[in-house]
Amino acid sequence: MSPGPPARRPREPGAGSRRPGSLLEVAGLTAGYGAAEVLHGIDLAVAEGGATAVLGANGAGKTTLLRAITGAVRRGGRVTFAGTDVTSRRTDQIARLGIGHVPQGRGTLRTLSVRDNLLAGALLRRDRGAVRTDLDECLELFPRLGQRLDASGGNLSGGEQQMLAIARALMARPRLLLLDEPSLGLAPRVTAEVFAALAGLRRERGLTLLLVEQNARLALDLVDDAAVVEAGRLTLTGPAAEVAGDDAVRRAYLGV
Ligand code: ATP
């Protein structure tokens, strides 16, 4: 396959270069399913406390990028998290190091109660004493979950399930949260509630975010940086405001 055009980088350093303060660095990342290659060499860095949105059309490889970071799909290249090369680590080891993943479809444990779904998020933790405090914090963040603690996960609305998925990931105390289409299928009012919570997590806890989101406007308002994926390659990266001002992005993702 011939190499695609290099990513336009309004203010980014060259491909694969180290960025001081990066919590996550992805260099030359390839990934795929069986013999099919989906990602063809992705270079991306997310600063500690920063937030990056990944935009792209259906099938461009956004979900695969998140899965490749967590080790859930076959991958090559290098993924470095907090200075540790995690490329050959297992998914559970990567989660334990501090990468939380809120997958598309939310991964609700449908027969378990909301409380047990939340506690399941803390299963890898050894500091059991702090788990109760964190559960209370999750319920402060999403008060609706507090009202539904004994309900089965499967009986929640789509919005409540999305809140539960985020809260369950937080119960592992991640330093970096990967979010795959958190607004998918949600009413605008619920989407606003979810994004307000994400903004609060950034502001108050300094949580680092890598967000795949089809609602580009919402995503670009939340993050510092953005990257556009086309057919498994990054075609544009840079500060969110600059990406939002790019003519092709405006036409393809912002509808203006
Ligand atoms: P969407 O917005 O539709 O979720 P995406 O950008 O997240 O799209 P991916 O889900 O990463 O894209 O899919 C990228 C490519 O990988 C697509 O061609 C898809 O068909 C293929 N693919 C995804 N999951 C699998 C799988 N489990 N097995 C085989 N191919 C897959």
PDB file of C-alpha atoms and ligand atoms in Angstrom:
ATOM      1  CA  MET A   1       0.000   0.000   0.000  1.00  0.00           C
ATOM      2  CA  SER A   2       1.419   3.421  -0.894  1.00  0.00           C
ATOM      3  CA  PRO A   3       2.004   5.835   1.969  1.00  0.00           C
ATOM      4  CA  GLY A   4      -0.710   8.455   2.402  1.00  0.00           C
ATOM      5  CA  PRO A   5      -0.142  12.173   2.608  1.00  0.00           C
ATOM      6  CA  PRO A   6       1.743  13.300   5.715  1.00  0.00           C
ATOM      7  CA  ALA A   7      -0.428  14.738   8.463  1.00  0.00           C
ATOM      8  CA  ARG A   8      -0.617  18.509   8.365  1.00  0.00           C
ATOM      9  CA  ARG A   9       0.563  19.712  11.719  1.00  0.00           C
ATOM     10  CA  PRO A  10      -0.235  23.340  12.484  1.00  0.00           C
ATOM     11  CA  ARG A  11       2.022  23.460  15.506  1.00  0.00           C
ATOM     12  CA  GLU A  12       2.989  19.890  16.229  1.00  0.00           C
ATOM     13  CA  PRO A  13       6.549  18.585  16.210  1.00  0.00           C
ATOM     14  CA  GLY A  14       7.605  15.964  13.687  1.00  0.00           C
ATOM     15  CA  ALA A  15       6.281  12.419  13.651  1.00  0.00           C
ATOM     16  CA  GLY A  16       7.390  10.248  16.528  1.00  0.00           C
ATOM     17  CA  SER A  17       9.198  13.001  18.396  1.00  0.00           C
ATOM     18  CA  ARG A  18       8.995  13.075  22.183  1.00  0.00           C
ATOM     19  CA  ARG A  19       6.933  15.846  23.700  1.00  0.00           C
ATOM     20  CA  PRO A  20       7.923  16.980  27.141  1.00  0.00           C
ATOM     21  CA  GLY A  21       5.106  16.252  29.573  1.00  0.00           C
ATOM     22  CA  SER A  22       3.403  13.684  27.370  1.00  0.00           C
ATOM     23  CA  LEU A  23       1.479  11.076  29.328  1.00  0.00           C
ATOM     24  CA  LEU A  24       0.694   9.021  26.235  1.00  0.00           C
ATOM     25  CA  GLU A  25       2.872   8.700  23.174  1.00  0.00           C
ATOM     26  CA  VAL A  26       1.976   6.619  20.185  1.00  0.00           C
ATOM     27  CA  ALA A  27       4.636   6.205  17.507  1.00  0.00           C
ATOM     28  CA  GLY A  28       4.304   4.411  14.178  1.00  0.00           C
ATOM     29  CA  LEU A  29       1.288   2.552  15.506  1.00  0.00           C
ATOM     30  CA  THR A  30      -0.108  -0.112  13.224  1.00  0.00           C
ATOM     31  CA  ALA A  31      -3.058  -2.329  14.090  1.00  0.00           C
ATOM     32  CA  GLY A  32      -5.540  -4.634  12.468  1.00  0.00           C
ATOM     33  CA  TYR A  33      -7.726  -7.675  12.561  1.00  0.00           C
ATOM     34  CA  GLY A  34      -6.468 -10.951  11.119  1.00  0.00           C
ATOM     35  CA  ALA A  35      -4.595 -10.148   7.936  1.00  0.00           C
ATOM     36  CA  ALA A  36      -6.354  -6.801   7.493  1.00  0.00           C
ATOM     37  CA  GLU A  37      -4.304  -3.762   8.478  1.00  0.00           C
ATOM     38  CA  VAL A  38      -6.493  -0.871   9.708  1.00  0.00           C
ATOM     39  CA  LEU A  39      -3.974   1.602  11.169  1.00  0.00           C
ATOM     40  CA  HIS A  40      -0.940   2.372   9.036  1.00  0.00           C
ATOM     41  CA  GLY A  41       1.466   4.239  11.302  1.00  0.00           C
ATOM     42  CA  ILE A  42      -0.131   6.667  13.745  1.00  0.00           C
ATOM     43  CA  ASP A  43       1.944   9.223  15.681  1.00  0.00           C
ATOM     44  CA  LEU A  44       0.130  10.966  18.495  1.00  0.00           C
ATOM     45  CA  ALA A  45       0.992  12.421  21.882  1.00  0.00           C
ATOM     46  CA  VAL A  46      -1.331  13.497  24.686  1.00  0.00           C
ATOM     47  CA  ALA A  47       0.078  15.801  27.351  1.00  0.00           C
ATOM     48  CA  GLU A  48      -0.470  15.055  31.038  1.00  0.00           C
ATOM     49  CA  GLY A  49      -3.688  16.849  32.007  1.00  0.00           C
ATOM     50  CA  GLY A  50      -4.474  17.531  28.354  1.00  0.00           C
ATOM     51  CA  ALA A  51      -7.298  16.362  26.174  1.00  0.00           C
ATOM     52  CA  THR A  52      -7.225  15.296  22.532  1.00  0.00           C
ATOM     53  CA  ALA A  53     -10.140  14.518  20.238  1.00  0.00           C
ATOM     54  CA  VAL A  54      -9.898  12.063  17.367  1.00  0.00           C
ATOM     55  CA  LEU A  55     -12.223  12.842  14.480  1.00  0.00           C
ATOM     56  CA  GLY A  56     -12.852  10.778  11.379  1.00  0.00           C
ATOM     57  CA  ALA A  57     -15.443   9.175   9.162  1.00  0.00           C
ATOM     58  CA  ASN A  58     -17.075   5.815   9.901  1.00  0.00           C
ATOM     59  CA  GLY A  59     -14.559   3.027   9.471  1.00  0.00           C
ATOM     60  CA  ALA A  60     -11.523   5.341   9.521  1.00  0.00           C
ATOM     61  CA  GLY A  61      -9.989   3.424  12.429  1.00  0.00           C
ATOM     62  CA  LYS A  62     -10.841   5.542  15.484  1.00  0.00           C
ATOM     63  CA  THR A  63     -12.134   2.677  17.621  1.00  0.00           C
ATOM     64  CA  THR A  64      -9.216   0.538  16.496  1.00  0.00           C
ATOM     65  CA  LEU A  65      -6.819   3.277  17.633  1.00  0.00           C
ATOM     66  CA  LEU A  66      -8.246   3.169  21.160  1.00  0.00           C
ATOM     67  CA  ARG A  67      -8.216  -0.634  21.132  1.00  0.00           C
ATOM     68  CA  ALA A  68      -4.606  -0.653  19.952  1.00  0.00           C
ATOM     69  CA  ILE A  69      -3.598   1.645  22.827  1.00  0.00           C
ATOM     70  CA  THR A  70      -5.180  -0.735  25.347  1.00  0.00           C
ATOM     71  CA  GLY A  71      -3.678  -3.804  23.679  1.00  0.00           C
ATOM     72  CA  ALA A  72      -7.062  -5.228  22.706  1.00  0.00           C
ATOM     73  CA  VAL A  73      -6.087  -5.720  19.042  1.00  0.00           C
ATOM     74  CA  ARG A  74      -2.970  -6.873  17.206  1.00  0.00           C
ATOM     75  CA  ARG A  75      -0.605  -3.920  16.970  1.00  0.00           C
ATOM     76  CA  GLY A  76       2.876  -2.794  16.006  1.00  0.00           C
ATOM     77  CA  GLY A  77       4.897   0.369  16.502  1.00  0.00           C
ATOM     78  CA  ARG A  78       5.205   1.752  20.008  1.00  0.00           C
ATOM     79  CA  VAL A  79       2.835   2.890  22.752  1.00  0.00           C
ATOM     80  CA  THR A  80       4.444   4.640  25.706  1.00  0.00           C
ATOM     81  CA  PHE A  81       2.440   5.530  28.806  1.00  0.00           C
ATOM     82  CA  ALA A  82       3.954   7.623  31.595  1.00  0.00           C
ATOM     83  CA  GLY A  83       7.410   6.853  30.223  1.00  0.00           C
ATOM     84  CA  THR A  84       6.849   3.067  30.130  1.00  0.00           C
ATOM     85  CA  ASP A  85       6.786   1.188  26.840  1.00  0.00           C
ATOM     86  CA  VAL A  86       3.508  -0.748  27.105  1.00  0.00           C
ATOM     87  CA  THR A  87       3.447  -2.089  23.551  1.00  0.00           C
ATOM     88  CA  SER A  88       3.864  -5.682  24.617  1.00  0.00           C
ATOM     89  CA  ARG A  89       1.810  -5.455  27.829  1.00  0.00           C
ATOM     90  CA  ARG A  90      -1.533  -7.192  28.232  1.00  0.00           C
ATOM     91  CA  THR A  91      -4.788  -5.218  28.405  1.00  0.00           C
ATOM     92  CA  ASP A  92      -5.194  -5.823  32.148  1.00  0.00           C
ATOM     93  CA  GLN A  93      -1.610  -4.700  32.823  1.00  0.00           C
ATOM     94  CA  ILE A  94      -2.213  -1.527  30.811  1.00  0.00           C
ATOM     95  CA  ALA A  95      -5.415  -0.848  32.750  1.00  0.00           C
ATOM     96  CA  ARG A  96      -3.521  -1.340  36.000  1.00  0.00           C
ATOM     97  CA  LEU A  97      -0.918   1.212  34.882  1.00  0.00           C
ATOM     98  CA  GLY A  98      -3.671   3.824  34.630  1.00  0.00           C
ATOM     99  CA  ILE A  99      -5.371   3.765  31.238  1.00  0.00           C
ATOM    100  CA  GLY A 100      -9.166   3.593  31.531  1.00  0.00           C
ATOM    101  CA  HIS A 101     -11.287   2.724  28.512  1.00  0.00           C
ATOM    102  CA  VAL A 102     -14.936   3.652  28.038  1.00  0.00           C
ATOM    103  CA  PRO A 103     -15.789   1.567  24.998  1.00  0.00           C
ATOM    104  CA  GLN A 104     -18.356   2.220  22.332  1.00  0.00           C
ATOM    105  CA  GLY A 105     -21.473   0.333  23.431  1.00  0.00           C
ATOM    106  CA  ARG A 106     -20.554   1.119  27.047  1.00  0.00           C
ATOM    107  CA  GLY A 107     -19.881  -2.456  28.214  1.00  0.00           C
ATOM    108  CA  THR A 108     -22.633  -2.385  30.847  1.00  0.00           C
ATOM    109  CA  LEU A 109     -22.825  -5.592  32.900  1.00  0.00           C
ATOM    110  CA  ARG A 110     -26.547  -5.852  32.333  1.00  0.00           C
ATOM    111  CA  THR A 111     -27.515  -8.340  35.031  1.00  0.00           C
ATOM    112  CA  LEU A 112     -25.463  -6.645  37.765  1.00  0.00           C
ATOM    113  CA  SER A 113     -26.737  -3.715  39.783  1.00  0.00           C
ATOM    114  CA  VAL A 114     -25.373  -0.237  39.192  1.00  0.00           C
ATOM    115  CA  ARG A 115     -23.461  -0.544  42.489  1.00  0.00           C
ATOM    116  CA  ASP A 116     -21.846  -3.831  41.407  1.00  0.00           C
ATOM    117  CA  ASN A 117     -21.047  -2.405  37.975  1.00  0.00           C
ATOM    118  CA  LEU A 118     -19.183   0.397  39.730  1.00  0.00           C
ATOM    119  CA  LEU A 119     -17.385  -1.947  42.099  1.00  0.00           C
ATOM    120  CA  ALA A 120     -16.390  -4.109  39.121  1.00  0.00           C
ATOM    121  CA  GLY A 121     -14.442  -1.084  37.882  1.00  0.00           C
ATOM    122  CA  ALA A 122     -12.309  -1.230  41.021  1.00  0.00           C
ATOM    123  CA  LEU A 123     -11.530  -4.968  40.854  1.00  0.00           C
ATOM    124  CA  LEU A 124      -7.888  -4.450  39.906  1.00  0.00           C
ATOM    125  CA  ARG A 125      -7.286  -2.109  42.860  1.00  0.00           C
ATOM    126  CA  ARG A 126      -5.617  -3.122  46.066  1.00  0.00           C
ATOM    127  CA  ASP A 127      -6.518   0.022  48.089  1.00  0.00           C
ATOM    128  CA  ARG A 128      -9.966  -1.243  48.991  1.00  0.00           C
ATOM    129  CA  GLY A 129     -10.422   1.436  51.650  1.00  0.00           C
ATOM    130  CA  ALA A 130     -10.407   4.254  49.113  1.00  0.00           C
ATOM    131  CA  VAL A 131     -12.896   2.493  46.851  1.00  0.00           C
ATOM    132  CA  ARG A 132     -15.880   3.607  48.958  1.00  0.00           C
ATOM    133  CA  THR A 133     -14.757   7.250  48.762  1.00  0.00           C
ATOM    134  CA  ASP A 134     -14.341   6.985  45.012  1.00  0.00           C
ATOM    135  CA  LEU A 135     -17.795   5.449  44.670  1.00  0.00           C
ATOM    136  CA  ASP A 136     -19.240   8.444  46.516  1.00  0.00           C
ATOM    137  CA  GLU A 137     -17.328  10.793  44.201  1.00  0.00           C
ATOM    138  CA  CYS A 138     -18.750   9.005  41.148  1.00  0.00           C
ATOM    139  CA  LEU A 139     -22.254   9.469  42.537  1.00  0.00           C
ATOM    140  CA  GLU A 140     -21.543  13.158  43.092  1.00  0.00           C
ATOM    141  CA  LEU A 141     -20.419  13.414  39.496  1.00  0.00           C
ATOM    142  CA  PHE A 142     -23.496  11.573  38.211  1.00  0.00           C
ATOM    143  CA  PRO A 143     -26.269  11.988  40.805  1.00  0.00           C
ATOM    144  CA  ARG A 144     -28.671  10.008  38.587  1.00  0.00           C
ATOM    145  CA  LEU A 145     -26.616   6.880  39.282  1.00  0.00           C
ATOM    146  CA  GLY A 146     -27.081   7.400  43.011  1.00  0.00           C
ATOM    147  CA  GLN A 147     -30.834   7.188  42.513  1.00  0.00           C
ATOM    148  CA  ARG A 148     -30.464   3.906  40.586  1.00  0.00           C
ATOM    149  CA  LEU A 149     -27.817   2.093  42.646  1.00  0.00           C
ATOM    150  CA  ASP A 150     -29.878  -1.091  43.034  1.00  0.00           C
ATOM    151  CA  ALA A 151     -31.258  -1.130  39.488  1.00  0.00           C
ATOM    152  CA  SER A 152     -29.863  -3.666  37.010  1.00  0.00           C
ATOM    153  CA  GLY A 153     -27.417  -2.152  34.551  1.00  0.00           C
ATOM    154  CA  GLY A 154     -29.576  -3.432  31.710  1.00  0.00           C
ATOM    155  CA  ASN A 155     -32.564  -1.412  32.931  1.00  0.00           C
ATOM    156  CA  LEU A 156     -30.811   1.948  32.685  1.00  0.00           C
ATOM    157  CA  SER A 157     -31.481   4.445  29.914  1.00  0.00           C
ATOM    158  CA  GLY A 158     -28.781   4.983  27.289  1.00  0.00           C
ATOM    159  CA  GLY A 159     -27.638   8.156  29.031  1.00  0.00           C
ATOM    160  CA  GLU A 160     -27.463   6.472  32.419  1.00  0.00           C
ATOM    161  CA  GLN A 161     -25.495   3.596  30.891  1.00  0.00           C
ATOM    162  CA  GLN A 162     -23.014   6.076  29.420  1.00  0.00           C
ATOM    163  CA  MET A 163     -22.636   7.738  32.812  1.00  0.00           C
ATOM    164  CA  LEU A 164     -22.191   4.305  34.377  1.00  0.00           C
ATOM    165  CA  ALA A 165     -19.524   3.378  31.833  1.00  0.00           C
ATOM    166  CA  ILE A 166     -17.564   6.547  32.593  1.00  0.00           C
ATOM    167  CA  ALA A 167     -18.015   6.131  36.347  1.00  0.00           C
ATOM    168  CA  ARG A 168     -16.978   2.465  36.186  1.00  0.00           C
ATOM    169  CA  ALA A 169     -13.787   3.437  34.339  1.00  0.00           C
ATOM    170  CA  LEU A 170     -13.114   6.145  36.966  1.00  0.00           C
ATOM    171  CA  MET A 171     -13.400   3.544  39.732  1.00  0.00           C
ATOM    172  CA  ALA A 172     -10.067   2.168  38.517  1.00  0.00           C
ATOM    173  CA  ARG A 173      -8.503   5.613  39.191  1.00  0.00           C
ATOM    174  CA  PRO A 174      -7.091   6.087  35.686  1.00  0.00           C
ATOM    175  CA  ARG A 175      -4.625   8.827  34.785  1.00  0.00           C
ATOM    176  CA  LEU A 176      -5.773   8.686  31.183  1.00  0.00           C
ATOM    177  CA  LEU A 177      -9.333   8.041  30.055  1.00  0.00           C
ATOM    178  CA  LEU A 178     -10.046   6.806  26.523  1.00  0.00           C
ATOM    179  CA  LEU A 179     -13.627   7.510  25.476  1.00  0.00           C
ATOM    180  CA  ASP A 180     -15.243   6.035  22.378  1.00  0.00           C
ATOM    181  CA  GLU A 181     -18.223   8.040  21.095  1.00  0.00           C
ATOM    182  CA  PRO A 182     -19.701   9.008  24.471  1.00  0.00           C
ATOM    183  CA  SER A 183     -22.525  10.986  22.818  1.00  0.00           C
ATOM    184  CA  LEU A 184     -23.659   8.141  20.552  1.00  0.00           C
ATOM    185  CA  GLY A 185     -27.431   7.675  20.691  1.00  0.00           C
ATOM    186  CA  LEU A 186     -27.944  10.211  23.490  1.00  0.00           C
ATOM    187  CA  ALA A 187     -30.424  13.083  23.557  1.00  0.00           C
ATOM    188  CA  PRO A 188     -28.757  16.519  23.397  1.00  0.00           C
ATOM    189  CA  ARG A 189     -29.643  17.296  27.014  1.00  0.00           C
ATOM    190  CA  VAL A 190     -28.058  14.074  28.270  1.00  0.00           C
ATOM    191  CA  THR A 191     -25.045  14.561  26.016  1.00  0.00           C
ATOM    192  CA  ALA A 192     -24.582  18.009  27.570  1.00  0.00           C
ATOM    193  CA  GLU A 193     -24.684  16.441  31.042  1.00  0.00           C
ATOM    194  CA  VAL A 194     -22.040  13.864  30.086  1.00  0.00           C
ATOM    195  CA  PHE A 195     -19.750  16.462  28.512  1.00  0.00           C
ATOM    196  CA  ALA A 196     -20.145  18.792  31.484  1.00  0.00           C
ATOM    197  CA  ALA A 197     -18.961  15.925  33.692  1.00  0.00           C
ATOM    198  CA  LEU A 198     -15.962  15.322  31.418  1.00  0.00           C
ATOM    199  CA  ALA A 199     -15.080  19.022  31.537  1.00  0.00           C
ATOM    200  CA  GLY A 200     -15.320  18.871  35.335  1.00  0.00           C
ATOM    201  CA  LEU A 201     -13.013  15.858  35.461  1.00  0.00           C
ATOM    202  CA  ARG A 202     -10.449  17.766  33.432  1.00  0.00           C
ATOM    203  CA  ARG A 203     -10.756  20.935  35.466  1.00  0.00           C
ATOM    204  CA  GLU A 204     -10.985  19.499  38.960  1.00  0.00           C
ATOM    205  CA  ARG A 205      -8.972  16.289  38.754  1.00  0.00           C
ATOM    206  CA  GLY A 206      -6.613  17.072  35.877  1.00  0.00           C
ATOM    207  CA  LEU A 207      -7.715  13.853  34.185  1.00  0.00           C
ATOM    208  CA  THR A 208      -6.118  13.346  30.766  1.00  0.00           C
ATOM    209  CA  LEU A 209      -8.564  12.493  27.977  1.00  0.00           C
ATOM    210  CA  LEU A 210      -8.350  10.911  24.542  1.00  0.00           C
ATOM    211  CA  LEU A 211     -11.779  11.182  22.998  1.00  0.00           C
ATOM    212  CA  VAL A 212     -13.244   9.659  19.855  1.00  0.00           C
ATOM    213  CA  GLU A 213     -16.411  11.567  19.077  1.00  0.00           C
ATOM    214  CA  GLN A 214     -18.693  11.959  16.067  1.00  0.00           C
ATOM    215  CA  ASN A 215     -20.070  15.242  17.374  1.00  0.00           C
ATOM    216  CA  ALA A 216     -17.024  17.240  16.335  1.00  0.00           C
ATOM    217  CA  ARG A 217     -18.288  20.555  17.631  1.00  0.00           C
ATOM    218  CA  LEU A 218     -18.850  19.195  21.102  1.00  0.00           C
ATOM    219  CA  ALA A 219     -15.506  17.406  21.091  1.00  0.00           C
ATOM    220  CA  LEU A 220     -13.529  20.416  19.864  1.00  0.00           C
ATOM    221  CA  ASP A 221     -15.079  22.563  22.582  1.00  0.00           C
ATOM    222  CA  LEU A 222     -13.852  20.158  25.259  1.00  0.00           C
ATOM    223  CA  VAL A 223     -10.287  19.432  24.157  1.00  0.00           C
ATOM    224  CA  ASP A 224      -6.973  21.229  23.616  1.00  0.00           C
ATOM    225  CA  ASP A 225      -5.838  19.269  20.575  1.00  0.00           C
ATOM    226  CA  ALA A 226      -7.439  17.293  17.800  1.00  0.00           C
ATOM    227  CA  ALA A 227      -6.420  14.718  15.227  1.00  0.00           C
ATOM    228  CA  VAL A 228      -8.224  13.654  12.066  1.00  0.00           C
ATOM    229  CA  VAL A 229      -7.988  10.014  10.979  1.00  0.00           C
ATOM    230  CA  GLU A 230      -8.661   9.034   7.403  1.00  0.00           C
ATOM    231  CA  ALA A 231      -8.329   5.425   6.285  1.00  0.00           C
ATOM    232  CA  GLY A 232      -6.023   4.541   9.163  1.00  0.00           C
ATOM    233  CA  ARG A 233      -3.714   7.539   8.887  1.00  0.00           C
ATOM    234  CA  LEU A 234      -3.630  10.895  10.649  1.00  0.00           C
ATOM    235  CA  THR A 235      -4.156  13.599   8.067  1.00  0.00           C
ATOM    236  CA  LEU A 236      -4.303  16.585  10.393  1.00  0.00           C
ATOM    237  CA  THR A 237      -3.249  17.227  13.985  1.00  0.00           C
ATOM    238  CA  GLY A 238      -2.986  20.407  16.013  1.00  0.00           C
ATOM    239  CA  PRO A 239      -4.646  22.699  18.528  1.00  0.00           C
ATOM    240  CA  ALA A 240      -8.422  22.235  18.552  1.00  0.00           C
ATOM    241  CA  ALA A 241      -9.111  25.829  17.482  1.00  0.00           C
ATOM    242  CA  GLU A 242      -6.876  25.464  14.443  1.00  0.00           C
ATOM    243  CA  VAL A 243      -8.328  22.097  13.472  1.00  0.00           C
ATOM    244  CA  ALA A 244     -11.819  23.596  13.864  1.00  0.00           C
ATOM    245  CA  GLY A 245     -10.813  26.359  11.473  1.00  0.00           C
ATOM    246  CA  ASP A 246      -9.541  23.987   8.791  1.00  0.00           C
ATOM    247  CA  ASP A 247     -11.744  24.205   5.667  1.00  0.00           C
ATOM    248  CA  ALA A 248     -11.904  20.433   5.095  1.00  0.00           C
ATOM    249  CA  VAL A 249     -12.764  19.793   8.754  1.00  0.00           C
ATOM    250  CA  ARG A 250     -15.439  22.485   8.688  1.00  0.00           C
ATOM    251  CA  ARG A 251     -17.035  20.915   5.621  1.00  0.00           C
ATOM    252  CA  ALA A 252     -16.719  17.262   6.677  1.00  0.00           C
ATOM    253  CA  TYR A 253     -17.331  17.405  10.412  1.00  0.00           C
ATOM    254  CA  LEU A 254     -18.810  20.763  11.352  1.00  0.00           C
ATOM    255  CA  GLY A 255     -21.304  21.102   8.517  1.00  0.00           C
ATOM    256  CA  VAL A 256     -20.311  24.705   7.690  1.00  0.00           C
TER     257      VAL A 256
HETATM  258  P1  ATP B   1     -17.059   3.991  13.469  1.00  0.00           P
HETATM  259  O1  ATP B   1     -17.217   5.460  13.591  1.00  0.00           O
HETATM  260  O2  ATP B   1     -17.969   3.394  12.441  1.00  0.00           O
HETATM  261  O3  ATP B   1     -17.039   3.242  14.754  1.00  0.00           O
HETATM  262  P2  ATP B   1     -14.150   3.828  13.358  1.00  0.00           P
HETATM  263  O4  ATP B   1     -13.420   4.968  12.767  1.00  0.00           O
HETATM  264  O5  ATP B   1     -14.190   3.697  14.819  1.00  0.00           O
HETATM  265  O6  ATP B   1     -15.618   3.784  12.763  1.00  0.00           O
HETATM  266  P3  ATP B   1     -13.147   1.163  13.376  1.00  0.00           P
HETATM  267  O7  ATP B   1     -14.289   0.609  14.139  1.00  0.00           O
HETATM  268  O8  ATP B   1     -11.837   1.286  14.051  1.00  0.00           O
HETATM  269  O9  ATP B   1     -13.524   2.538  12.720  1.00  0.00           O
HETATM  270  O10 ATP B   1     -12.982   0.246  12.084  1.00  0.00           O
HETATM  271  C1  ATP B   1     -11.899   0.432  11.164  1.00  0.00           C
HETATM  272  C2  ATP B   1     -11.916  -0.719  10.148  1.00  0.00           C
HETATM  273  O11 ATP B   1     -11.677  -1.936  10.843  1.00  0.00           O
HETATM  274  C3  ATP B   1     -13.248  -0.868   9.426  1.00  0.00           C
HETATM  275  O12 ATP B   1     -12.971  -1.213   8.094  1.00  0.00           O
HETATM  276  C4  ATP B   1     -13.901  -2.024  10.146  1.00  0.00           C
HETATM  277  O13 ATP B   1     -14.727  -2.748   9.273  1.00  0.00           O
HETATM  278  C5  ATP B   1     -12.711  -2.865  10.567  1.00  0.00           C
HETATM  279  N1  ATP B   1     -12.992  -3.610  11.810  1.00  0.00           N
HETATM  280  C6  ATP B   1     -13.397  -3.086  12.982  1.00  0.00           C
HETATM  281  N2  ATP B   1     -13.546  -4.035  13.936  1.00  0.00           N
HETATM  282  C7  ATP B   1     -13.234  -5.210  13.326  1.00  0.00           C
HETATM  283  C8  ATP B   1     -13.190  -6.575  13.756  1.00  0.00           C
HETATM  284  N3  ATP B   1     -13.489  -6.910  15.003  1.00  0.00           N
HETATM  285  N4  ATP B   1     -12.806  -7.495  12.845  1.00  0.00           N
HETATM  286  C9  ATP B   1     -12.491  -7.162  11.569  1.00  0.00           C
HETATM  287  N5  ATP B   1     -12.503  -5.895  11.098  1.00  0.00           N
HETATM  288  C10 ATP B   1     -12.872  -4.929  11.955  1.00  0.00           C
END
